[in-house]
XYZ file of N, CA and C in Angstrom:
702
model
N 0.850 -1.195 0.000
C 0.000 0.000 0.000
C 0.885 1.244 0.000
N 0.756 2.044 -1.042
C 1.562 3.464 -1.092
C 0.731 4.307 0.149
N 1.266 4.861 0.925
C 1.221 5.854 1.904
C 2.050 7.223 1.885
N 2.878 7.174 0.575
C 3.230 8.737 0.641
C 2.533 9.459 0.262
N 2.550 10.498 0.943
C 1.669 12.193 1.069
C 2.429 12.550 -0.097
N 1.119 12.971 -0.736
C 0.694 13.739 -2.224
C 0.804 15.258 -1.584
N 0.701 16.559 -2.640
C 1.249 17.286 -2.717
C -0.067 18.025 -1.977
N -1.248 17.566 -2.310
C -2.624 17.682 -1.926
C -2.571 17.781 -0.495
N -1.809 16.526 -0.071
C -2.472 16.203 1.770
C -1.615 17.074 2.435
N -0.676 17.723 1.368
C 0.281 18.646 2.168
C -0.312 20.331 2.510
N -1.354 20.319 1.075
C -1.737 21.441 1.358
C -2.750 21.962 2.043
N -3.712 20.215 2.132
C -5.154 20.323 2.528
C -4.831 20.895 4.350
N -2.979 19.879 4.747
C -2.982 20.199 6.305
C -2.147 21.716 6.483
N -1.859 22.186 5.720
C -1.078 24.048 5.629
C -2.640 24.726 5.889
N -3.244 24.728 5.055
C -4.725 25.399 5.092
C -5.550 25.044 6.198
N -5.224 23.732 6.653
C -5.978 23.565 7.622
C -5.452 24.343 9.237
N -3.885 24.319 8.949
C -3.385 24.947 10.093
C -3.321 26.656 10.326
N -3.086 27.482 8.933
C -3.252 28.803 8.964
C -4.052 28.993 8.061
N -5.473 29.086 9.114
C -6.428 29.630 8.236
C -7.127 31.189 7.749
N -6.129 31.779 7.734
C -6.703 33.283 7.947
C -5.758 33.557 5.924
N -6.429 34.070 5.491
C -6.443 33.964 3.971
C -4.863 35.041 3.951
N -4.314 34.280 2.784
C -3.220 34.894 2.182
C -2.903 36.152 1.478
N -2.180 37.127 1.250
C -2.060 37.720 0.463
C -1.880 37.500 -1.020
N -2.891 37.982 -1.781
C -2.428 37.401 -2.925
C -1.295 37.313 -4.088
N -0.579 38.407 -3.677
C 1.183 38.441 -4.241
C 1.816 37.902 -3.624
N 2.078 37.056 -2.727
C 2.458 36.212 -2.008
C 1.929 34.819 -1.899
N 0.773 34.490 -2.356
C 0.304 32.915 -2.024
C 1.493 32.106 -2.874
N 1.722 32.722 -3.937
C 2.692 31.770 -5.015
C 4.170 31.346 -4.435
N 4.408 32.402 -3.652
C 5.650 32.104 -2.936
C 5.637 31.100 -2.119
N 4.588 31.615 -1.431
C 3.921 30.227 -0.217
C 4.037 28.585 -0.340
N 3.167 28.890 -1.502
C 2.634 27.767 -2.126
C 3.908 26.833 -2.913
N 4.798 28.099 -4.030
C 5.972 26.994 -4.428
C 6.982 26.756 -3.345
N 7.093 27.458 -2.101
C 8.077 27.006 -1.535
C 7.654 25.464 -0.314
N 6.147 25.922 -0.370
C 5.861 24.200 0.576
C 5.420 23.043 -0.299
N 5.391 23.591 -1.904
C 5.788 21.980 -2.981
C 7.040 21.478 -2.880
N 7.997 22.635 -3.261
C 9.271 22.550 -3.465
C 10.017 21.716 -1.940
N 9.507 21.866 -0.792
C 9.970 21.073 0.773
C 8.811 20.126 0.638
N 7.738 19.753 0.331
C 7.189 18.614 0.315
C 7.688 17.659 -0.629
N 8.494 17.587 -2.273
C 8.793 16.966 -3.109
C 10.315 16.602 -2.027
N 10.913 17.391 -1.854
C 11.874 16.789 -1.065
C 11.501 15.848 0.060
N 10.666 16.397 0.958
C 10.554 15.247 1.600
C 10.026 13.995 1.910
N 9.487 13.633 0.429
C 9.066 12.160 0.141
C 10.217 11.621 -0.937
N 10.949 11.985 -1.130
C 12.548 11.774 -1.686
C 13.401 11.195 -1.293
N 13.726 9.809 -1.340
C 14.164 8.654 -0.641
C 15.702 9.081 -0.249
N 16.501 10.078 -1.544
C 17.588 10.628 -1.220
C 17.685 11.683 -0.724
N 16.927 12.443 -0.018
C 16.728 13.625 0.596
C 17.489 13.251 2.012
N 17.640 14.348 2.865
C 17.730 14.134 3.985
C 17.909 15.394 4.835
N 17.847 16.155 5.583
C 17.680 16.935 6.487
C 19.209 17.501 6.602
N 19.445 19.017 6.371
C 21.095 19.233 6.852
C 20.886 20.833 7.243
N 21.430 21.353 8.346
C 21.663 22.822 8.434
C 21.324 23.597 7.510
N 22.117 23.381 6.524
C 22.226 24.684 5.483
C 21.177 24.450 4.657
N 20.673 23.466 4.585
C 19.104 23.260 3.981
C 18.058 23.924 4.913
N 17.828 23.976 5.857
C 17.062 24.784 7.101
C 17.876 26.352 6.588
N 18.811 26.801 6.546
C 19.035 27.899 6.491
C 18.405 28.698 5.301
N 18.426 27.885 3.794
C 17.986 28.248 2.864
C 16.530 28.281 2.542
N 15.633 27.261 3.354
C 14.633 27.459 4.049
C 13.531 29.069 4.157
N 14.988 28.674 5.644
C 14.522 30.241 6.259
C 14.817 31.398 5.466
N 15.953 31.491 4.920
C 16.311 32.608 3.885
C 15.454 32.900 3.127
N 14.774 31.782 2.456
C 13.900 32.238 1.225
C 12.774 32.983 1.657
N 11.697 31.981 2.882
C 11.067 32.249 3.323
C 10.719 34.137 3.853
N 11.921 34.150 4.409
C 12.047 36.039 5.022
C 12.312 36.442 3.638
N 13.586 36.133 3.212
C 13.255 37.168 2.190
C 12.430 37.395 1.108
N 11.481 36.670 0.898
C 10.114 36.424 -0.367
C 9.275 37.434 0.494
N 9.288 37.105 1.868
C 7.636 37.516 2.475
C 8.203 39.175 3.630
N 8.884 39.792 2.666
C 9.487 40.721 3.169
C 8.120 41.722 3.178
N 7.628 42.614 3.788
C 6.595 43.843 3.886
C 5.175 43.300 3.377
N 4.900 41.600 4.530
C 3.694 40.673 4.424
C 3.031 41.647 5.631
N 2.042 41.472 5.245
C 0.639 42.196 6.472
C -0.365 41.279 6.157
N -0.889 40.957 7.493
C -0.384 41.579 8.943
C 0.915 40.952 9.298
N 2.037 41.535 9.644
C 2.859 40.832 9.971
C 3.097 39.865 10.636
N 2.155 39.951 12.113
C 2.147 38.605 12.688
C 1.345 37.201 12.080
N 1.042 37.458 10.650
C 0.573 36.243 10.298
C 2.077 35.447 9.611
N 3.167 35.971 9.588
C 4.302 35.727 9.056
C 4.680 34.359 10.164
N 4.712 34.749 11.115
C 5.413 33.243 11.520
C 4.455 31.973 11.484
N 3.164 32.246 11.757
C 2.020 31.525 11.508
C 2.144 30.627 10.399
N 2.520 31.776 9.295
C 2.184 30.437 7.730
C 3.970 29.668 7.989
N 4.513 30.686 8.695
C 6.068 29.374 8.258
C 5.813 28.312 9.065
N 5.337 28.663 10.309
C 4.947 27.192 10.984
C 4.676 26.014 10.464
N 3.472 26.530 9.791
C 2.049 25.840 9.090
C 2.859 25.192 7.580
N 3.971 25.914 7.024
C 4.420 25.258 5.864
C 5.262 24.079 6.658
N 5.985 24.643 7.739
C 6.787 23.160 8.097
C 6.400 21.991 8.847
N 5.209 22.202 9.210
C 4.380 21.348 9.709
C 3.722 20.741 9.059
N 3.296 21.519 7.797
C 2.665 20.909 6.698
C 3.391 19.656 6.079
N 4.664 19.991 5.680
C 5.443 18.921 5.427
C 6.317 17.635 6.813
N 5.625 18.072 7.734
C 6.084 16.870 9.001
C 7.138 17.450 9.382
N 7.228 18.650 9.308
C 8.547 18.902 9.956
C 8.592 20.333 11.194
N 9.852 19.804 11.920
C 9.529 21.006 12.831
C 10.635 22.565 12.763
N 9.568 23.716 13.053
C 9.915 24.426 12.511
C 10.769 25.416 13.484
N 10.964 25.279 14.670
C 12.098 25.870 15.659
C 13.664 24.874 15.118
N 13.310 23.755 14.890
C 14.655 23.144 14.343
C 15.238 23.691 13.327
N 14.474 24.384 12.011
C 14.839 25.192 10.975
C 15.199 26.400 11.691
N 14.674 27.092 12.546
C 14.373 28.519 12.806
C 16.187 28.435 14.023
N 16.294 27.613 14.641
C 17.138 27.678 15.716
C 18.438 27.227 14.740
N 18.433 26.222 13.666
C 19.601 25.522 12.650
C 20.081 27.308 11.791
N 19.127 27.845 11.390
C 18.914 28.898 10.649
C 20.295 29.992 11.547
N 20.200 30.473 12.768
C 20.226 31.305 12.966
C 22.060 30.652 13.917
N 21.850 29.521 14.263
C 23.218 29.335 14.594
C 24.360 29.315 13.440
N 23.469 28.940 12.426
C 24.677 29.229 10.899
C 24.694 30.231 10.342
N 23.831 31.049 10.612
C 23.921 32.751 10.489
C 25.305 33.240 11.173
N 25.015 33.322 12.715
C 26.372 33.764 13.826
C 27.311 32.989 13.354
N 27.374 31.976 12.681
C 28.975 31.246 12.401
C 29.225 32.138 11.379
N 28.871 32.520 10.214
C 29.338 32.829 9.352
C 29.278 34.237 9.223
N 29.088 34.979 10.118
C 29.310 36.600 10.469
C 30.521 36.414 11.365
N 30.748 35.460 12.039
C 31.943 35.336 12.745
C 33.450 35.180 12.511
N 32.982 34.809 10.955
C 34.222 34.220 10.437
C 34.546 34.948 9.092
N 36.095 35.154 8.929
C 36.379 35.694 7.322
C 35.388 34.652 6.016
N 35.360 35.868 5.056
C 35.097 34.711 4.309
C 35.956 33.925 3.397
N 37.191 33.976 3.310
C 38.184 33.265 3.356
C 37.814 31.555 4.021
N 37.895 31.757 5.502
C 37.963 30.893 6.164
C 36.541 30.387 6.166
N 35.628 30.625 5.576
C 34.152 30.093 5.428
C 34.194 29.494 4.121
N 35.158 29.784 3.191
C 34.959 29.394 1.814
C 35.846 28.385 1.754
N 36.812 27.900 2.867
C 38.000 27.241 3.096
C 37.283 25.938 3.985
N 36.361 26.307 4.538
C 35.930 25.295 5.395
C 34.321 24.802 5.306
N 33.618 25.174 4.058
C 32.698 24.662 3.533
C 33.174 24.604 1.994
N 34.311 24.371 1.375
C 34.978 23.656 0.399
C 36.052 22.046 1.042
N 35.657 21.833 2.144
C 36.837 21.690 2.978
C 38.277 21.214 2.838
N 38.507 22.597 2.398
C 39.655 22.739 2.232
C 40.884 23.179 3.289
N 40.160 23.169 4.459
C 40.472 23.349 5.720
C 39.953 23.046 6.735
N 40.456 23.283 8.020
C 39.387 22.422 8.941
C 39.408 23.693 10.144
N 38.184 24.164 10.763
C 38.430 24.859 12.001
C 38.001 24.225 12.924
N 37.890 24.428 14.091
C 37.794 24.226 15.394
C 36.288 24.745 15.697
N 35.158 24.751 14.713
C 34.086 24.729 14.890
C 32.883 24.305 15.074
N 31.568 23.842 15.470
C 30.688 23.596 14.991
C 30.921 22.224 14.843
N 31.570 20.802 15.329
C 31.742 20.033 14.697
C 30.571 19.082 14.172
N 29.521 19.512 14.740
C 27.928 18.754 14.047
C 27.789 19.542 12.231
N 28.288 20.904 12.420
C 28.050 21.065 10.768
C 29.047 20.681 10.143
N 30.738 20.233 10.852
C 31.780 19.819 10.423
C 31.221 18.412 9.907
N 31.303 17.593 10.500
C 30.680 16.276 10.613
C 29.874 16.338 9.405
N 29.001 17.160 9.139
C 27.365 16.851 8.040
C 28.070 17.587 6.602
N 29.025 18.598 6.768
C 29.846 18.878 5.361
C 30.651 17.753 4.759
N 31.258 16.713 5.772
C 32.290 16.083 5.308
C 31.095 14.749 4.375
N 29.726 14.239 5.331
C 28.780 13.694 4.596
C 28.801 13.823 3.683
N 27.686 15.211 3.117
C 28.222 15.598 2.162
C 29.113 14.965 0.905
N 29.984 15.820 1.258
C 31.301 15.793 -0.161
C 31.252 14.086 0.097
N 31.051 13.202 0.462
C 31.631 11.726 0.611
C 30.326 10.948 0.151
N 29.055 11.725 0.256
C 27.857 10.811 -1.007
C 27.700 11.137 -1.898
N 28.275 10.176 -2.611
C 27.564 10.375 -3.901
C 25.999 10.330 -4.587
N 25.397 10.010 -3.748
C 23.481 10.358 -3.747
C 23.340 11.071 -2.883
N 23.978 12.389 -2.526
C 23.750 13.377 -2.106
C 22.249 13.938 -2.499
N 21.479 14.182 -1.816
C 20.204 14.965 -2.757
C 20.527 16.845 -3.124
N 21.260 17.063 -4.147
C 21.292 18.502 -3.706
C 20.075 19.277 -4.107
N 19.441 20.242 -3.647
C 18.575 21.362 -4.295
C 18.372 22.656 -4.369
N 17.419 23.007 -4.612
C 17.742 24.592 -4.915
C 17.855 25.546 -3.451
N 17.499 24.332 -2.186
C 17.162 25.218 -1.291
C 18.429 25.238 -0.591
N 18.887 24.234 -0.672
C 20.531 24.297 -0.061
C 21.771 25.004 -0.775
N 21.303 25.083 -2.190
C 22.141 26.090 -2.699
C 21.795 27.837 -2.600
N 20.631 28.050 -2.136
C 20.582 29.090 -1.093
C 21.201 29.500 0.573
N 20.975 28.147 1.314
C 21.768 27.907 2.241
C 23.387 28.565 2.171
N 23.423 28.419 1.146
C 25.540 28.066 0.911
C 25.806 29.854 0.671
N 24.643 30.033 -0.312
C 25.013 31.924 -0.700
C 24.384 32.390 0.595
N 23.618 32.404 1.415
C 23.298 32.870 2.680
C 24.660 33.036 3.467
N 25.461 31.921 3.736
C 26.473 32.222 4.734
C 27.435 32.708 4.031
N 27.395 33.065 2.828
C 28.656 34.016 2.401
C 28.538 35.383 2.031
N 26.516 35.457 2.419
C 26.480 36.795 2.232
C 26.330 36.995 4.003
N 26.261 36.445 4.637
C 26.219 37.007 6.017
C 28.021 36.933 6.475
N 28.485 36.125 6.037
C 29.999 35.895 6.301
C 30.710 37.719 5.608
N 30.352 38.092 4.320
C 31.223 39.465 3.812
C 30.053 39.714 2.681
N 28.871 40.649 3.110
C 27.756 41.106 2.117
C 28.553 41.747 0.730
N 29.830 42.010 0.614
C 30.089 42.922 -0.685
C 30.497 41.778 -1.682
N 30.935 40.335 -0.688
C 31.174 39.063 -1.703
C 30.455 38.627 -3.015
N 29.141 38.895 -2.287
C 28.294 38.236 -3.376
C 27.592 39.503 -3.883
N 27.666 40.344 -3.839
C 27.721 41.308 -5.255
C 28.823 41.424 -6.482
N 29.555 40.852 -6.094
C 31.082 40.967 -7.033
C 30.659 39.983 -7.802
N 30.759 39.738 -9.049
C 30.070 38.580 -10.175
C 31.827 37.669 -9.750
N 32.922 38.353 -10.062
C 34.165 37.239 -10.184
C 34.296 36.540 -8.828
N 34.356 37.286 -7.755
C 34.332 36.367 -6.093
C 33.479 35.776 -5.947
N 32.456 35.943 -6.557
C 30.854 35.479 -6.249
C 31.074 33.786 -7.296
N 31.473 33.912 -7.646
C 31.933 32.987 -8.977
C 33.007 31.801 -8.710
N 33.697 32.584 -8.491
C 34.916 31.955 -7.314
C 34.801 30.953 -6.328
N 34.203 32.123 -5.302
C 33.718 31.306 -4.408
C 32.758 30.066 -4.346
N 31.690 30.225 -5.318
C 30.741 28.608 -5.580
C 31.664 27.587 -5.908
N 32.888 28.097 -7.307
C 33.085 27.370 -8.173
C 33.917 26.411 -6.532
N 34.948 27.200 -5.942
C 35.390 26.535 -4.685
C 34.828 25.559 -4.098
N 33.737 26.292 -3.433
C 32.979 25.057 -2.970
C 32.486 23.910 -3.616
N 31.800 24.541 -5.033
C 31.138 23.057 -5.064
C 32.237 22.096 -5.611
N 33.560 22.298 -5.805
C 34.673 21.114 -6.164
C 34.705 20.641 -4.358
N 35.008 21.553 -3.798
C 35.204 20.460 -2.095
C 33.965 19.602 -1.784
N 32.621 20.024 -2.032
C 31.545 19.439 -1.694
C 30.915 18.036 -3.119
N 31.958 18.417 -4.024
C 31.476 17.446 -5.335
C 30.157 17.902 -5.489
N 29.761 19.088 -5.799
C 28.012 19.376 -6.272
C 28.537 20.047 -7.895
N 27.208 19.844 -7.838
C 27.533 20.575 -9.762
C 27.500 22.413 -9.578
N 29.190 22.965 -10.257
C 28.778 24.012 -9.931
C 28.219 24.843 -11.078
N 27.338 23.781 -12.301
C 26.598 24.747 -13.239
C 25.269 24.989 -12.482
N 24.845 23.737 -11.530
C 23.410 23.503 -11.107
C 23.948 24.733 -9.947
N 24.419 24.867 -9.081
C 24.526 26.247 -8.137
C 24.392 27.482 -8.604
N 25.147 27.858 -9.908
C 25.122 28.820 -10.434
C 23.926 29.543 -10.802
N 23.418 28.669 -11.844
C 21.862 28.493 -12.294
C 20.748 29.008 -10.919
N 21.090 28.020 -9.789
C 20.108 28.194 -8.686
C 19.914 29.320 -8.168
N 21.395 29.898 -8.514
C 21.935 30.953 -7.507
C 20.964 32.075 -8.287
N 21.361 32.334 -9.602
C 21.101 33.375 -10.419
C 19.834 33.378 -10.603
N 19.012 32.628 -10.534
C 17.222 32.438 -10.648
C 16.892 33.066 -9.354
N 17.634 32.680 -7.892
C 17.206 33.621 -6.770
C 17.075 34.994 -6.647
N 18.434 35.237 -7.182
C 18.592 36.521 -6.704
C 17.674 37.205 -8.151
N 17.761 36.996 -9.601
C 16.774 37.215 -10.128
C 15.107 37.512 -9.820
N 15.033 36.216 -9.200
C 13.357 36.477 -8.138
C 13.179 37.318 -7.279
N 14.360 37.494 -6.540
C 14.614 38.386 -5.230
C 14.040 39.803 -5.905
N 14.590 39.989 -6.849
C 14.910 41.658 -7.598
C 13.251 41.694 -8.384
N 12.900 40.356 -8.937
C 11.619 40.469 -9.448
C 10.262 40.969 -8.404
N 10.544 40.438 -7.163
C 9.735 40.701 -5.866
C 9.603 41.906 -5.633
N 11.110 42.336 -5.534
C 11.400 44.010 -4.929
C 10.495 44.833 -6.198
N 10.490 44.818 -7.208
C 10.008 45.543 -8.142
C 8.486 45.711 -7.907
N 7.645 44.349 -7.630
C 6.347 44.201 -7.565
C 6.224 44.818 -6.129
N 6.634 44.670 -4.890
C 6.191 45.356 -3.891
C 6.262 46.647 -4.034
N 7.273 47.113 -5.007
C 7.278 48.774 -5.208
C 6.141 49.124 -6.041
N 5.686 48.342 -6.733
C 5.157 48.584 -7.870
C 3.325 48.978 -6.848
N 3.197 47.632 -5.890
C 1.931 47.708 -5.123
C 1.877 48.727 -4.156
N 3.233 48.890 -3.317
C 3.286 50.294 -2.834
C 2.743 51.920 -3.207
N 2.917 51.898 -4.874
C 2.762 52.576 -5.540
C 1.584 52.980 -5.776
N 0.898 52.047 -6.054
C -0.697 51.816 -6.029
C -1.575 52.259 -4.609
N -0.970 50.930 -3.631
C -1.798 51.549 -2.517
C -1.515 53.367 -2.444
N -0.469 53.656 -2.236
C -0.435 55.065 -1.612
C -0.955 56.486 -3.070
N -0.700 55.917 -4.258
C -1.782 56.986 -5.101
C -3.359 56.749 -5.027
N -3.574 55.230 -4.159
C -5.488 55.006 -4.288
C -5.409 55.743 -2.672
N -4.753 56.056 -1.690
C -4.980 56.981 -0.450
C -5.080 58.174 -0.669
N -4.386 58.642 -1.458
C -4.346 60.148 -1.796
C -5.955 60.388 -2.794
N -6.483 59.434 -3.359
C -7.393 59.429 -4.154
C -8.660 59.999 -3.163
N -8.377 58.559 -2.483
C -9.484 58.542 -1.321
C -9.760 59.747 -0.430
N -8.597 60.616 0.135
C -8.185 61.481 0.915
C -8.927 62.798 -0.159
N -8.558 62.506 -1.566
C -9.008 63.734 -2.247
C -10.576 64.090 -2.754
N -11.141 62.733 -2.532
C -12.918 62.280 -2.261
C -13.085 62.808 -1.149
N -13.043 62.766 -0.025
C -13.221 63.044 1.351
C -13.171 64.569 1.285
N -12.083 65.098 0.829
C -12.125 66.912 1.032
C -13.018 67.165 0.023
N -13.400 66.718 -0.929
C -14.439 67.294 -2.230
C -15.852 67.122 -1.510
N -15.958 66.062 -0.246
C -17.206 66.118 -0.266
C -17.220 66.645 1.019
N -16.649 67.285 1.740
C -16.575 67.641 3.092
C -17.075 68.963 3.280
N -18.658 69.196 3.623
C -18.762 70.878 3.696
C -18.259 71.310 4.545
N -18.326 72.692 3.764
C -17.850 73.653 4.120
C -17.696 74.371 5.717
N -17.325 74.432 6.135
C -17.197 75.355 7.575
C -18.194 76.673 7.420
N -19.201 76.661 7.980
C -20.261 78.198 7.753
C -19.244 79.259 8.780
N -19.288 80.246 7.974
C -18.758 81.483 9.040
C -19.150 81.481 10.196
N -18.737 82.266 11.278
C -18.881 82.067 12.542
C -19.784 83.727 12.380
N -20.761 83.666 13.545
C -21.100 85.051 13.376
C -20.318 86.630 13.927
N -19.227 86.176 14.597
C -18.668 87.286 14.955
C -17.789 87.662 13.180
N -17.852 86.571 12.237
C -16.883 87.261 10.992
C -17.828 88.294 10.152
């Protein structure tokens, strides 16, 4: 009897858990990012790693950047990682300890030791799960962990990954220490930050909108607002 959860039972239990309706420039984000963690996790070669939780969370904040009401923001991330059986302080707490590592460290020595091409005196649970890694060859890689990887090198030195040649560099580095494909990173990489910039445009674009339909509204309101009658001392 097949018992893996369809893409359906994933969504029927997201909806069932945050039920207060979505924004609609945002449901798509929502929506492809809890297919995209549900296809993984009925994926026999999948498996759970830090920097996959980091890329996660990365996407997640940065897609649903200036969401209202805001406090429905942690609500739906819950509800997506729960949706897919998973728990979501383990992403949220994995997320943020590989954040502080990699603000802590050159990025030299971050690009040296997630190529491992060196070894520090760190972290040895993410030491341990890098060396995994580079040593399977049914590694599952995806698009979300190759977010993971540009996350800690933009929190490790933010001017890195604006530079196209370091930025370049640095993947090509890693993905020879980690054995990943570094056309498939590249690709991943450049579709993000592409989306990223496609997002920023549309929230400006709705910004734009809401605040010329206020001024609209504001300019209805004084057209129909009588007049103040003189006072009789004028």
């Amino acid at each position: 009897m097949n018992n893996v959860r369809t893409v359906s039972d994933t969504k029927r239990t997201f909806y069932s858990l945050h039920t207060r309706p979505i924004n609609t420039i945002y449901r798509r984000v929502v929506e492809e990012l809890m297919v995209e963690m549900h296809l993984l996790s009925v994926n026999v070669d999948f498996s759970y790693n830090p920097i996959y939780a980091l890329g996660v969370v990365t996407t997640f904040d940065r897609f649903m950047q200036g969401y209202q009401p805001e406090r429905d923001k942690e609500s739906i991330f819950q509800a997506i990682c729960q949706a897919v059986e998973q728990d979501p302080q383990r992403y949220r707490q994995d997320a943020e300890r590989l954040q502080a590592l990699a603000k802590s460290l050159a990025a030299s020595d971050l690009i040296g030791w997630l190529s491992q091409t060196n070894h520090l005196d760190r972290d040895p649970d993410l030491q341990s799960q890098l060396q995994a890694i580079a040593n399977n060859s049914q590694f599952k890689y995806n698009r979300l962990f190759a977010i993971g990887l540009f996350s800690l090198l933009e929190q490790s030195e933010p001017d890195l990954v604006k530079d196209e040649k370091q930025r370049t560099d640095a993947i090509k580095t890693i993905a020879a220490g980690l054995h990943l494909s570094e056309d498939k990173l590249n690709k991943d990489l450049e579709l993000y930050r592409s989306n990223l910039e496609k997002m920023s445009q549309a929230l400006a674009v709705m910004a734009d909108m809401l605040l010329a339909d206020r001024k609209k509204r504001e300019q209805r309101q004084q057209s129909t607002t009588p007049a103040t009658p003189p006072s009789a001392n004028e």
